Coordinates of C-alpha atoms in Angstrom, one line a residue:
M210 CA 0.0 0.0 0.0
N211 CA 1.4 3.4 -1.0
W212 CA 1.2 6.4 1.3
Q213 CA -1.8 7.9 -0.6
D214 CA -3.8 4.7 0.0
T215 CA -2.9 4.7 3.7
Y216 CA -3.9 8.3 4.0
Q217 CA -7.3 7.5 2.3
K218 CA -7.8 4.7 4.7
W219 CA -7.4 7.0 7.7
D220 CA -9.4 9.8 6.1
Q221 CA -12.3 7.6 5.4
Y222 CA -12.4 5.9 8.8
Q223 CA -15.7 6.9 10.4
N224 CA -14.6 6.5 14.0
L225 CA -11.3 8.4 13.8
D226 CA -10.5 10.2 17.0
P227 CA -12.0 13.8 16.7
D228 CA -8.8 15.6 17.6
L229 CA -6.9 13.6 15.0
R230 CA -9.6 14.2 12.5
E231 CA -9.3 17.9 13.0
Q232 CA -5.5 17.8 12.6
L233 CA -5.8 15.6 9.5
T234 CA -8.1 18.1 7.9
K235 CA -5.7 20.9 8.6
I236 CA -2.9 19.2 6.7
S237 CA -5.1 17.7 3.9
S238 CA -3.8 20.2 1.3
D239 CA -0.1 19.8 2.2
E240 CA 1.1 16.9 0.2
K241 CA 4.6 16.9 1.6
E242 CA 3.3 16.9 5.2
L243 CA 0.8 14.1 4.3
E244 CA 3.6 12.0 2.7
D245 CA 5.8 12.4 5.8
A246 CA 2.9 11.4 8.0
F247 CA 2.0 8.2 6.1
Y248 CA 5.0 7.1 3.9
T249 CA 6.3 4.7 6.6
N250 CA 5.5 3.3 10.1
L251 CA 7.2 4.4 13.3
T252 CA 9.8 1.7 14.2
F253 CA 11.7 0.7 17.2
G254 CA 15.3 2.1 17.5
T255 CA 17.8 2.2 20.4
G256 CA 15.0 3.6 22.7
G257 CA 11.9 2.0 21.4
M258 CA 9.3 3.9 19.3
R259 CA 9.4 7.7 19.2
G260 CA 8.0 10.3 17.0
V261 CA 6.1 13.6 16.5
L262 CA 2.5 13.7 17.8
G263 CA -0.2 13.8 15.1
P264 CA -2.3 11.8 12.7
G265 CA -0.6 9.2 10.5
T266 CA 1.3 5.9 10.6
N267 CA 4.6 7.8 11.0
R268 CA 3.3 9.8 14.0
M269 CA 2.6 9.1 17.7
N270 CA -1.1 8.8 18.3
R271 CA -3.6 6.5 20.0
Y272 CA -3.7 4.1 16.9
T273 CA 0.1 3.7 16.5
V274 CA 0.4 3.2 20.3
R275 CA -2.3 0.6 20.1
K276 CA -0.5 -1.1 17.3
A277 CA 2.7 -1.2 19.3
A278 CA 0.8 -2.5 22.3
E279 CA -0.9 -5.1 20.2
G280 CA 2.5 -6.4 19.0
L281 CA 3.8 -6.5 22.5
A282 CA 0.7 -8.3 23.7
Q283 CA 1.1 -11.0 21.0
H284 CA 4.8 -11.3 21.8
L285 CA 4.0 -11.9 25.5
E286 CA 1.3 -14.5 24.7
E287 CA 3.6 -16.4 22.5
N288 CA 7.0 -16.1 24.3
V289 CA 6.5 -15.4 28.0
E290 CA 5.1 -18.0 30.3
N291 CA 2.2 -17.0 32.4
A292 CA 2.2 -13.5 30.9
Q293 CA -1.5 -12.8 31.4
Q294 CA -1.2 -13.2 35.2
K295 CA 2.2 -11.5 35.5
G296 CA 0.9 -8.5 33.6
V297 CA 2.6 -5.4 32.3
A298 CA 3.8 -2.4 34.3
L299 CA 3.1 1.1 32.7
A300 CA 4.4 4.5 33.5
Y301 CA 4.4 7.9 31.8
D302 CA 6.0 11.3 32.0
S303 CA 4.9 14.9 31.7
R304 CA 4.5 15.1 27.9
Y305 CA 1.3 15.7 25.9
M306 CA -0.8 12.6 25.7
S307 CA 1.4 10.5 28.0
P308 CA -1.4 9.5 30.5
Q309 CA -3.7 8.8 27.6
F310 CA -1.2 6.6 25.8
A311 CA -0.5 4.6 29.0
L312 CA -4.3 3.9 29.3
E313 CA -4.5 3.0 25.6
T314 CA -1.8 0.4 26.2
A315 CA -3.7 -1.0 29.1
K316 CA -6.9 -1.2 27.0
V317 CA -5.1 -3.2 24.3
M318 CA -3.6 -5.5 27.0
G319 CA -7.0 -6.0 28.6
A320 CA -8.4 -7.3 25.3
H321 CA -5.8 -10.0 25.5
N322 CA -6.7 -10.7 29.2
I323 CA -3.3 -9.3 30.3
R324 CA -3.2 -7.4 33.6
T325 CA -1.7 -4.0 33.7
Y326 CA -0.3 -1.9 36.6
I327 CA -0.2 1.8 36.0
F328 CA 1.3 4.5 38.2
E329 CA -1.4 6.9 39.5
T330 CA 0.7 9.9 38.4
L331 CA 3.7 10.6 36.3
R332 CA 7.0 8.8 37.3
P333 CA 10.6 8.6 36.0
T334 CA 11.7 5.9 33.6
P335 CA 13.9 4.2 36.3
Y336 CA 10.8 3.8 38.5
L337 CA 9.2 1.8 35.6
S338 CA 12.3 -0.4 35.3
F339 CA 12.2 -0.9 39.1
A340 CA 8.5 -1.6 39.1
V341 CA 8.9 -4.4 36.5
R342 CA 11.4 -6.2 38.7
H343 CA 9.6 -5.4 42.0
L344 CA 6.2 -6.5 40.8
G345 CA 7.5 -9.4 38.8
T346 CA 5.7 -8.4 35.6
A347 CA 6.2 -10.0 32.2
A348 CA 7.1 -6.6 30.6
G349 CA 6.9 -2.9 31.0
A350 CA 6.3 0.2 28.8
M351 CA 7.2 3.8 29.5
I352 CA 5.4 6.5 27.7
T353 CA 8.1 9.2 27.1
A354 CA 10.2 10.9 24.5
S355 CA 13.0 11.5 26.9
H356 CA 14.7 14.9 26.1
N357 CA 13.1 15.4 22.7
P358 CA 11.2 18.7 21.8
P359 CA 7.6 19.1 23.1
E360 CA 5.9 17.9 19.9
Y361 CA 7.4 14.3 20.5
N362 CA 6.3 11.4 22.5
G363 CA 7.3 7.7 22.6
F364 CA 6.8 4.2 23.7
K365 CA 9.7 2.4 25.3
V366 CA 9.4 -1.4 25.9
Y367 CA 11.0 -3.2 28.8
N368 CA 11.4 -7.0 29.3
E369 CA 10.8 -9.0 32.4
D370 CA 14.3 -8.2 33.7
G371 CA 13.4 -4.4 33.7
G372 CA 15.8 -3.6 30.8
Q373 CA 15.0 -2.2 27.4
T374 CA 14.4 -5.0 24.9
P375 CA 17.7 -6.0 23.1
P376 CA 17.8 -6.4 19.3
E377 CA 16.7 -10.1 19.1
E378 CA 13.7 -9.6 21.4
A379 CA 12.9 -6.2 19.8
D380 CA 12.9 -7.9 16.4
R381 CA 10.3 -10.4 17.6
I382 CA 8.1 -7.7 18.9
I383 CA 8.5 -5.7 15.7
S384 CA 7.5 -8.7 13.7
Y385 CA 4.3 -8.9 15.6
V386 CA 3.7 -5.2 15.3
N387 CA 4.3 -5.3 11.6
G388 CA 1.8 -8.2 11.4
V389 CA -1.0 -5.9 12.6
E390 CA -3.0 -5.3 9.4
N391 CA -5.1 -2.3 10.5
E392 CA -4.1 -0.1 13.4
L393 CA -7.5 1.6 13.3
E394 CA -9.4 -1.7 14.2
I395 CA -7.5 -3.1 17.1
N396 CA -9.7 -4.6 19.9
V397 CA -9.6 -2.8 23.2
L398 CA -11.5 -2.9 26.6
E399 CA -12.6 0.4 28.1
Q400 CA -11.2 1.5 31.5
D401 CA -14.4 0.7 33.5
E402 CA -14.4 -2.8 32.1
L403 CA -10.7 -3.3 32.8
E404 CA -11.2 -2.2 36.4
S405 CA -14.3 -4.3 37.0
K406 CA -12.5 -7.4 35.7
G407 CA -9.4 -6.8 37.8
L408 CA -7.3 -6.2 34.7
L409 CA -6.1 -2.8 35.8
T410 CA -4.4 -1.9 39.0
W411 CA -3.2 1.6 39.9
I412 CA 0.2 1.7 41.5
G413 CA 0.5 4.0 44.6
H414 CA 3.5 4.9 46.8
D415 CA 4.4 1.4 47.9
V416 CA 6.7 1.0 44.8
D417 CA 8.2 4.4 45.5
Q418 CA 9.1 3.5 49.0
A419 CA 10.6 0.2 47.9
Y420 CA 12.7 2.0 45.4
L421 CA 13.9 4.5 48.0
E422 CA 14.9 1.7 50.4
Q423 CA 17.1 0.2 47.6
L424 CA 18.5 3.7 46.9
K425 CA 20.1 3.8 50.4
G426 CA 22.2 0.8 49.3
I427 CA 24.2 2.7 46.8
V428 CA 25.7 5.0 49.4
K429 CA 29.5 4.5 49.7
N430 CA 30.4 6.8 52.5
Q431 CA 27.5 7.8 54.9
E432 CA 29.9 9.5 57.2
V433 CA 30.8 12.0 54.6
I434 CA 27.2 12.8 54.0
H435 CA 26.6 13.3 57.7
E436 CA 29.6 15.6 57.9
Q437 CA 28.6 17.7 54.9
A438 CA 24.8 17.5 55.1
D439 CA 24.4 21.1 56.0
Q440 CA 27.5 22.5 54.3
L441 CA 27.1 21.1 50.8
K442 CA 24.9 23.4 48.8
I443 CA 22.8 21.7 46.1
V444 CA 20.7 23.4 43.4
F445 CA 18.3 21.1 41.5
T446 CA 16.1 21.6 38.4
P447 CA 13.8 18.8 37.1
L448 CA 13.4 20.8 33.8
H449 CA 9.6 20.5 34.0
G450 CA 9.7 16.7 34.1
T451 CA 9.1 13.8 36.5
A452 CA 12.1 14.1 38.9
Y453 CA 11.0 16.7 41.4
K454 CA 9.7 14.5 44.1
P455 CA 11.9 11.4 43.5
I456 CA 15.1 13.5 43.7
L457 CA 14.0 15.4 46.8
D458 CA 12.8 12.2 48.5
G459 CA 16.1 10.6 47.6
L460 CA 18.3 13.4 48.9
E461 CA 16.3 13.6 52.1
K462 CA 16.5 9.8 52.6
L463 CA 20.3 9.9 52.2
G464 CA 20.6 12.9 54.6
F465 CA 21.3 15.9 52.3
R466 CA 19.5 19.0 53.8
N467 CA 20.7 22.1 51.9
V468 CA 18.8 21.8 48.6
S469 CA 17.5 24.7 46.6
I470 CA 15.0 24.2 43.8
V471 CA 14.7 26.1 40.5
E472 CA 11.0 26.9 41.2
E473 CA 10.2 28.1 37.6
Q474 CA 11.1 24.6 36.4
A475 CA 9.7 22.5 39.2
E476 CA 6.2 21.9 37.9
P477 CA 5.6 19.4 35.0
D478 CA 5.0 21.3 31.8
P479 CA 4.7 19.5 28.4
E480 CA 5.8 22.7 26.6
F481 CA 9.1 22.9 28.7
S482 CA 8.4 26.6 28.5
T483 CA 11.6 28.0 30.2
V484 CA 14.1 26.1 28.1
E485 CA 14.9 25.8 24.4
S486 CA 15.3 22.0 24.9
P487 CA 14.7 20.0 28.1
N488 CA 18.0 18.2 27.7
P489 CA 20.7 18.5 30.4
E490 CA 23.3 17.7 27.7
E491 CA 22.6 21.2 26.3
H492 CA 24.1 24.0 28.4
Q493 CA 21.2 26.4 27.9
A494 CA 19.1 24.1 30.0
F495 CA 21.2 25.0 33.0
Q496 CA 20.7 28.8 32.7
K497 CA 18.2 29.2 35.5
A498 CA 20.1 26.7 37.7
I499 CA 23.3 28.7 37.2
E500 CA 21.5 31.9 38.2
L501 CA 20.2 30.3 41.4
G502 CA 23.6 28.7 42.0
K503 CA 25.3 32.1 42.0
E504 CA 22.7 33.4 44.5
E505 CA 23.2 30.5 46.8
D506 CA 26.9 30.0 46.1
A507 CA 26.1 26.4 45.4
D508 CA 28.7 23.6 45.3
I509 CA 26.8 21.5 42.7
L510 CA 24.0 22.0 40.3
I511 CA 22.0 19.0 39.1
G512 CA 19.4 18.8 36.3
T513 CA 17.3 15.9 34.9
D514 CA 15.6 15.4 31.6
P515 CA 11.8 15.0 31.5
D516 CA 11.7 11.2 32.3
A517 CA 14.6 11.4 34.7
D518 CA 16.9 8.8 33.2
R519 CA 19.6 11.4 32.3
L520 CA 21.5 13.6 34.7
G521 CA 23.5 16.8 34.0
V522 CA 25.8 18.4 36.5
A523 CA 27.4 21.9 36.6
V524 CA 30.2 22.9 39.1
K525 CA 32.5 25.8 39.6
D526 CA 35.7 26.0 37.6
E527 CA 39.0 27.5 38.6
Q528 CA 37.6 31.1 38.1
G529 CA 34.5 30.4 40.2
E530 CA 32.2 30.2 37.1
Y531 CA 29.8 27.4 36.7
V532 CA 30.6 24.9 33.9
V533 CA 28.5 22.0 32.8
L534 CA 30.4 18.7 32.9
S535 CA 30.2 16.4 29.9
G536 CA 28.6 13.1 30.3
N537 CA 32.0 11.5 29.8
Q538 CA 33.5 13.6 32.5
L539 CA 30.7 13.1 35.1
G540 CA 30.6 9.4 34.4
T541 CA 34.3 9.0 34.8
L542 CA 34.3 11.0 38.0
M543 CA 31.5 8.9 39.5
L544 CA 33.2 5.7 38.4
D545 CA 36.4 6.7 40.1
Y546 CA 34.5 7.7 43.2
V547 CA 32.5 4.4 43.4
L548 CA 35.5 2.2 42.9
S549 CA 37.7 4.2 45.3
Q550 CA 35.1 3.9 48.0
T551 CA 34.4 0.2 47.5
K552 CA 36.3 -1.6 50.2
D553 CA 36.3 -5.1 48.7
I554 CA 36.1 -5.0 44.9
P555 CA 35.1 -8.5 43.7
K556 CA 37.6 -10.4 41.5
D557 CA 35.0 -10.6 38.7
A558 CA 34.1 -6.8 39.0
Q559 CA 32.8 -5.3 35.7
M560 CA 32.4 -1.8 34.4
I561 CA 30.3 -1.4 31.3
K562 CA 30.4 1.4 28.8
T563 CA 29.4 1.9 25.2
I564 CA 31.7 2.1 22.2
V565 CA 31.3 5.9 22.0
T566 CA 32.0 6.5 25.7
T567 CA 35.4 7.9 26.7
E568 CA 38.3 5.5 26.9
M569 CA 39.2 7.3 30.2
G570 CA 36.7 5.1 31.9
R571 CA 38.7 2.0 30.8
A572 CA 41.8 3.6 32.3
V573 CA 40.1 4.3 35.6
A574 CA 38.7 0.8 35.7
D575 CA 42.1 -0.7 35.0
Y576 CA 43.6 1.4 37.8
Y577 CA 41.3 -0.4 40.3
N578 CA 41.7 -3.9 38.6
V579 CA 38.1 -3.8 37.3
N580 CA 37.4 -5.3 33.9
T581 CA 35.8 -3.1 31.2
L582 CA 33.0 -4.4 28.9
E583 CA 31.9 -2.5 25.8
T584 CA 28.5 -2.5 24.2
L585 CA 26.8 -0.8 21.3
T586 CA 25.2 2.6 21.9
G587 CA 22.0 2.3 23.9
F588 CA 21.6 1.5 27.6
K589 CA 19.6 -1.6 26.7
F590 CA 22.9 -3.3 25.8
I591 CA 24.2 -2.5 29.3
G592 CA 21.1 -3.9 30.8
E593 CA 21.4 -7.0 28.7
K594 CA 25.0 -7.6 30.0
M595 CA 23.7 -7.3 33.6
R596 CA 21.1 -9.9 32.9
Q597 CA 23.8 -12.2 31.6
F598 CA 25.7 -11.8 34.9
D599 CA 22.7 -12.9 36.8
E600 CA 21.9 -15.9 34.5
Q601 CA 25.5 -17.1 34.3
G602 CA 26.5 -16.4 37.9
E603 CA 29.6 -14.6 36.7
G604 CA 30.4 -10.9 36.7
S605 CA 29.8 -8.4 39.4
F606 CA 28.3 -5.2 38.1
M607 CA 30.0 -2.1 39.5
F608 CA 29.0 0.7 37.3
G609 CA 27.6 1.4 33.8
Y610 CA 27.5 4.6 31.7
E611 CA 27.3 6.2 28.3
E612 CA 28.4 9.6 27.1
S613 CA 24.9 10.9 26.7
Y614 CA 24.4 11.5 30.5
G615 CA 23.2 8.0 31.3
Y616 CA 24.5 6.3 34.4
L617 CA 23.7 3.3 36.7
I618 CA 25.2 2.5 40.1
G619 CA 22.9 0.0 41.7
D620 CA 21.6 -3.1 39.8
F621 CA 18.0 -2.9 41.2
V622 CA 17.3 -0.9 38.1
R623 CA 18.3 -2.0 34.6
D624 CA 18.2 1.3 32.7
K625 CA 20.0 4.5 33.2
D626 CA 18.8 6.2 36.3
A627 CA 19.1 9.9 37.0
V628 CA 17.9 9.5 40.6
Q629 CA 20.7 7.2 41.5
A630 CA 23.2 9.3 39.6
A631 CA 22.1 12.5 41.4
M632 CA 22.6 10.8 44.8
T633 CA 26.1 9.6 43.8
A634 CA 27.1 12.9 42.3
C635 CA 26.1 14.8 45.5
E636 CA 27.8 12.2 47.7
M637 CA 30.9 12.6 45.5
A638 CA 30.7 16.4 45.8
A639 CA 30.5 16.0 49.6
Y640 CA 33.5 13.7 49.6
W641 CA 35.7 16.1 47.6
K642 CA 34.5 19.1 49.7
S643 CA 35.5 17.3 52.9
N644 CA 38.9 16.8 51.3
G645 CA 39.2 20.5 50.4
K646 CA 38.7 20.0 46.7
T647 CA 36.2 21.0 44.1
I648 CA 34.9 18.5 41.5
I649 CA 36.8 20.3 38.8
E650 CA 40.0 19.8 40.8
A651 CA 39.1 16.1 41.2
L652 CA 38.7 15.9 37.4
H653 CA 42.2 17.3 36.8
T654 CA 43.6 14.9 39.3
L655 CA 42.2 12.1 37.1
F656 CA 43.6 13.8 34.0
E657 CA 47.1 14.0 35.6
R658 CA 46.9 10.3 36.6
H659 CA 45.4 8.8 33.3
G660 CA 46.0 11.4 30.5
Y661 CA 44.0 14.3 29.1
Y662 CA 41.1 12.5 27.4
L663 CA 38.7 14.9 25.6
E664 CA 35.6 14.0 23.6
G665 CA 33.2 15.8 21.3
L666 CA 29.9 15.3 19.5
E667 CA 28.5 16.8 16.4
S668 CA 24.9 16.1 15.5
M669 CA 23.1 17.0 12.2
T670 CA 19.3 17.0 12.3
L671 CA 17.9 16.0 8.9
K672 CA 14.1 15.6 9.0
G673 CA 11.7 13.8 6.8
K674 CA 12.2 11.5 3.9
D675 CA 14.9 13.7 2.3
G676 CA 16.8 13.8 5.5
S677 CA 16.7 10.1 5.9
E678 CA 18.1 9.7 2.4
K679 CA 20.9 12.2 3.2
I680 CA 21.9 10.3 6.3
Q681 CA 22.1 7.1 4.3
K682 CA 24.4 8.8 1.8
M683 CA 26.7 10.0 4.6
M684 CA 27.0 6.5 6.1
K685 CA 27.8 5.1 2.6
Y686 CA 30.5 7.7 2.1
F687 CA 32.3 6.8 5.3
R688 CA 31.9 3.1 4.7
D689 CA 33.6 3.6 1.3
Y690 CA 36.3 5.9 2.9
D691 CA 39.6 5.2 1.2
E692 CA 41.8 7.9 2.6
T693 CA 44.6 7.0 5.1
K694 CA 44.1 10.0 7.4
M695 CA 41.3 11.6 9.3
G696 CA 42.1 15.1 10.5
P697 CA 45.7 15.1 11.8
F698 CA 45.6 11.4 12.5
T699 CA 46.5 8.2 10.6
I700 CA 43.7 5.6 10.6
E701 CA 44.8 2.3 12.2
T702 CA 41.6 0.3 12.2
I703 CA 38.0 0.6 10.8
E704 CA 35.1 -1.1 12.6
D705 CA 32.0 -1.6 10.6
Y706 CA 29.3 -2.8 13.0
D707 CA 26.9 -3.4 10.2
T708 CA 29.1 -6.2 8.9
S709 CA 30.7 -6.9 12.3
V710 CA 34.2 -6.6 10.7
R711 CA 37.2 -4.8 12.1
T712 CA 39.8 -4.0 9.3
F713 CA 43.5 -3.3 10.1
I714 CA 44.7 -0.7 7.7
T715 CA 48.5 -1.6 7.8
D716 CA 48.1 -5.0 6.3
N717 CA 44.4 -5.0 5.3
S718 CA 43.7 -8.0 7.6
S719 CA 40.4 -8.3 9.4
E720 CA 38.6 -10.0 12.3
K721 CA 35.1 -10.4 13.6
I722 CA 33.6 -7.9 16.1
A723 CA 31.8 -9.8 18.9
L724 CA 28.8 -7.4 19.1
P725 CA 25.4 -7.3 17.4
H726 CA 24.9 -5.8 14.0
A727 CA 24.3 -2.0 14.0
N728 CA 24.4 0.9 11.5
V729 CA 27.6 2.2 13.0
I730 CA 31.2 2.8 11.7
K731 CA 34.1 3.7 13.9
F732 CA 37.6 4.8 12.9
N733 CA 40.3 4.0 15.5
L734 CA 43.2 6.5 14.9
E735 CA 46.8 6.8 16.1
Q736 CA 47.6 8.3 19.5
D737 CA 44.5 6.8 21.2
S738 CA 42.1 8.9 19.1
W739 CA 38.9 7.8 17.4
C740 CA 35.9 8.9 15.5
C741 CA 32.5 7.2 15.2
L742 CA 29.4 7.8 13.1
R743 CA 25.9 6.6 14.0
P744 CA 22.4 7.6 12.8
S745 CA 20.2 8.1 15.9
G746 CA 17.6 5.3 16.4
T747 CA 15.0 7.7 17.9
E748 CA 15.6 11.1 16.2
P749 CA 16.1 12.3 12.7
K750 CA 19.8 12.8 13.3
I751 CA 23.2 11.6 12.4
K752 CA 25.7 11.7 15.3
C753 CA 29.4 11.9 15.0
Y754 CA 31.5 11.2 18.1
F755 CA 35.2 12.1 18.6
G756 CA 37.8 11.2 21.2
V757 CA 41.5 12.2 21.7
K758 CA 44.1 11.8 24.3
T759 CA 47.4 13.7 24.8
D760 CA 49.6 14.7 27.7
S761 CA 48.1 18.2 28.1
Y762 CA 44.7 19.8 28.1
E763 CA 45.6 22.4 25.5
K764 CA 47.1 19.9 23.1
S765 CA 44.0 17.7 23.4
Q766 CA 41.7 20.6 22.7
D767 CA 43.7 21.5 19.6
R768 CA 43.7 18.0 18.2
L769 CA 40.1 17.5 18.9
A770 CA 39.2 20.7 17.0
Q771 CA 41.3 19.6 14.0
L772 CA 39.6 16.2 13.9
K773 CA 36.1 17.6 14.2
E774 CA 36.6 20.2 11.6
D775 CA 37.9 17.7 9.0
V776 CA 35.0 15.2 9.5
V777 CA 32.2 17.7 9.8
T778 CA 33.4 19.5 6.6
K779 CA 33.3 16.1 4.8
M780 CA 29.8 15.4 6.1
K781 CA 28.4 18.8 5.0
N782 CA 29.9 18.4 1.5
I783 CA 28.1 15.0 0.8

């Protein structure tokens, strides 16, 4: 069926949701907009299904959510024992349509006689991961678009371990989703029938309290917290998302008492009206926190994205100005703190990072005799490794992180967790304050010990069908790359994760890469430098990651700039 036929099917559907009918009428004369809305179906990427709200098969709406839920329900019936009784846990964030999409999912599950558990109000993503494990459900789904702009929403699927579905499992679910012939005619049960049949349970604060009890277990040095509880000044912004109460409850539970809130950003707001983007990776999101930090002379500023799985931190530099740490820097600092404060590190201790996360993490782990495992980009792969540790009885999880502000300390959650990370970041700040150091000074101590690792990221947003084709051309160009240098560096190996082949440039030999297939290509360069290109699985973007290491900060800055300039120029000229 071509996109015009699909559009006609929707336009002629008598029972179309009235709001979607109104939106469809508004774009009916815009052929390019109609084509983009109907030319394809939303698919699962590194973070599940995510897209712009609106009518169409390529949009997030009640029908595409129902289709995803139908595929998940069929997967559970066929592949998970006792799935109907175990049920599915559901949570949602502060975005437009999030509560409605959670209920639509429950209505589809109910038609399959599968129980659902929905949080009464909005909750962070890590609470959903925890709830799956705590309640023993067969799966979970989180309605969120993470840090995307306000016009987006999404549907993230979790397996019975509380982790995002890895590729093999996701492929099975996708096959069921794609097998749904008509998303407009999926059977559902209404809310009153779900409740009367005992197929819908609303989750209260019991799960919250169970999570907070587990949270106490990640503390490494309670004495430091007691010592600095009143002295350490913390500023927190939830950026209009879900983290306000969980972070405050967690900090109180651990003993931190000097916490100031950015009040303008405390309330949930689907427009994220005080920021250009609700993404703590972007420094503008910290503007109001920095203003309050200056007023309070705060030691640490913490900010979370809307679904509270990512944490950003800003601290004072040598001149007393607040700077936002990169995800690589914050993750490496927390890794070093966790390992330095662990009295008996197990012999089979493991740190997990992604292939685009700083190599400085490996250096820190080596320093404490902890093994480093690498995964593809996406925290679902870290969660998958943790599940393997449990099933095989080998491997003690110590820490996991990725460069995009995702961290995990305690294994009671199987996805990145900004609540945990906020607790550890504040405890770490208290520790260094008790030792007369700022976090920036602690970072430079690590640079001096391990080398000056610097990383960078360039993203190009290319929307629509034309943008998708441009991204494909870029990836082909770099797969066919036949030059021997990239920026100032000689290429040593090329890793193509689509073919799972690592090629050594000096002798043109090759070996297999022991990771799943992915549309990623990485260039390992001389002098411990590297470059990696990857289309985003959840946004219309291509991302290019860079890493360098030298014996001085200035030299690393210079070489990083040269590398980025060369690669980005090539990308723009394609």
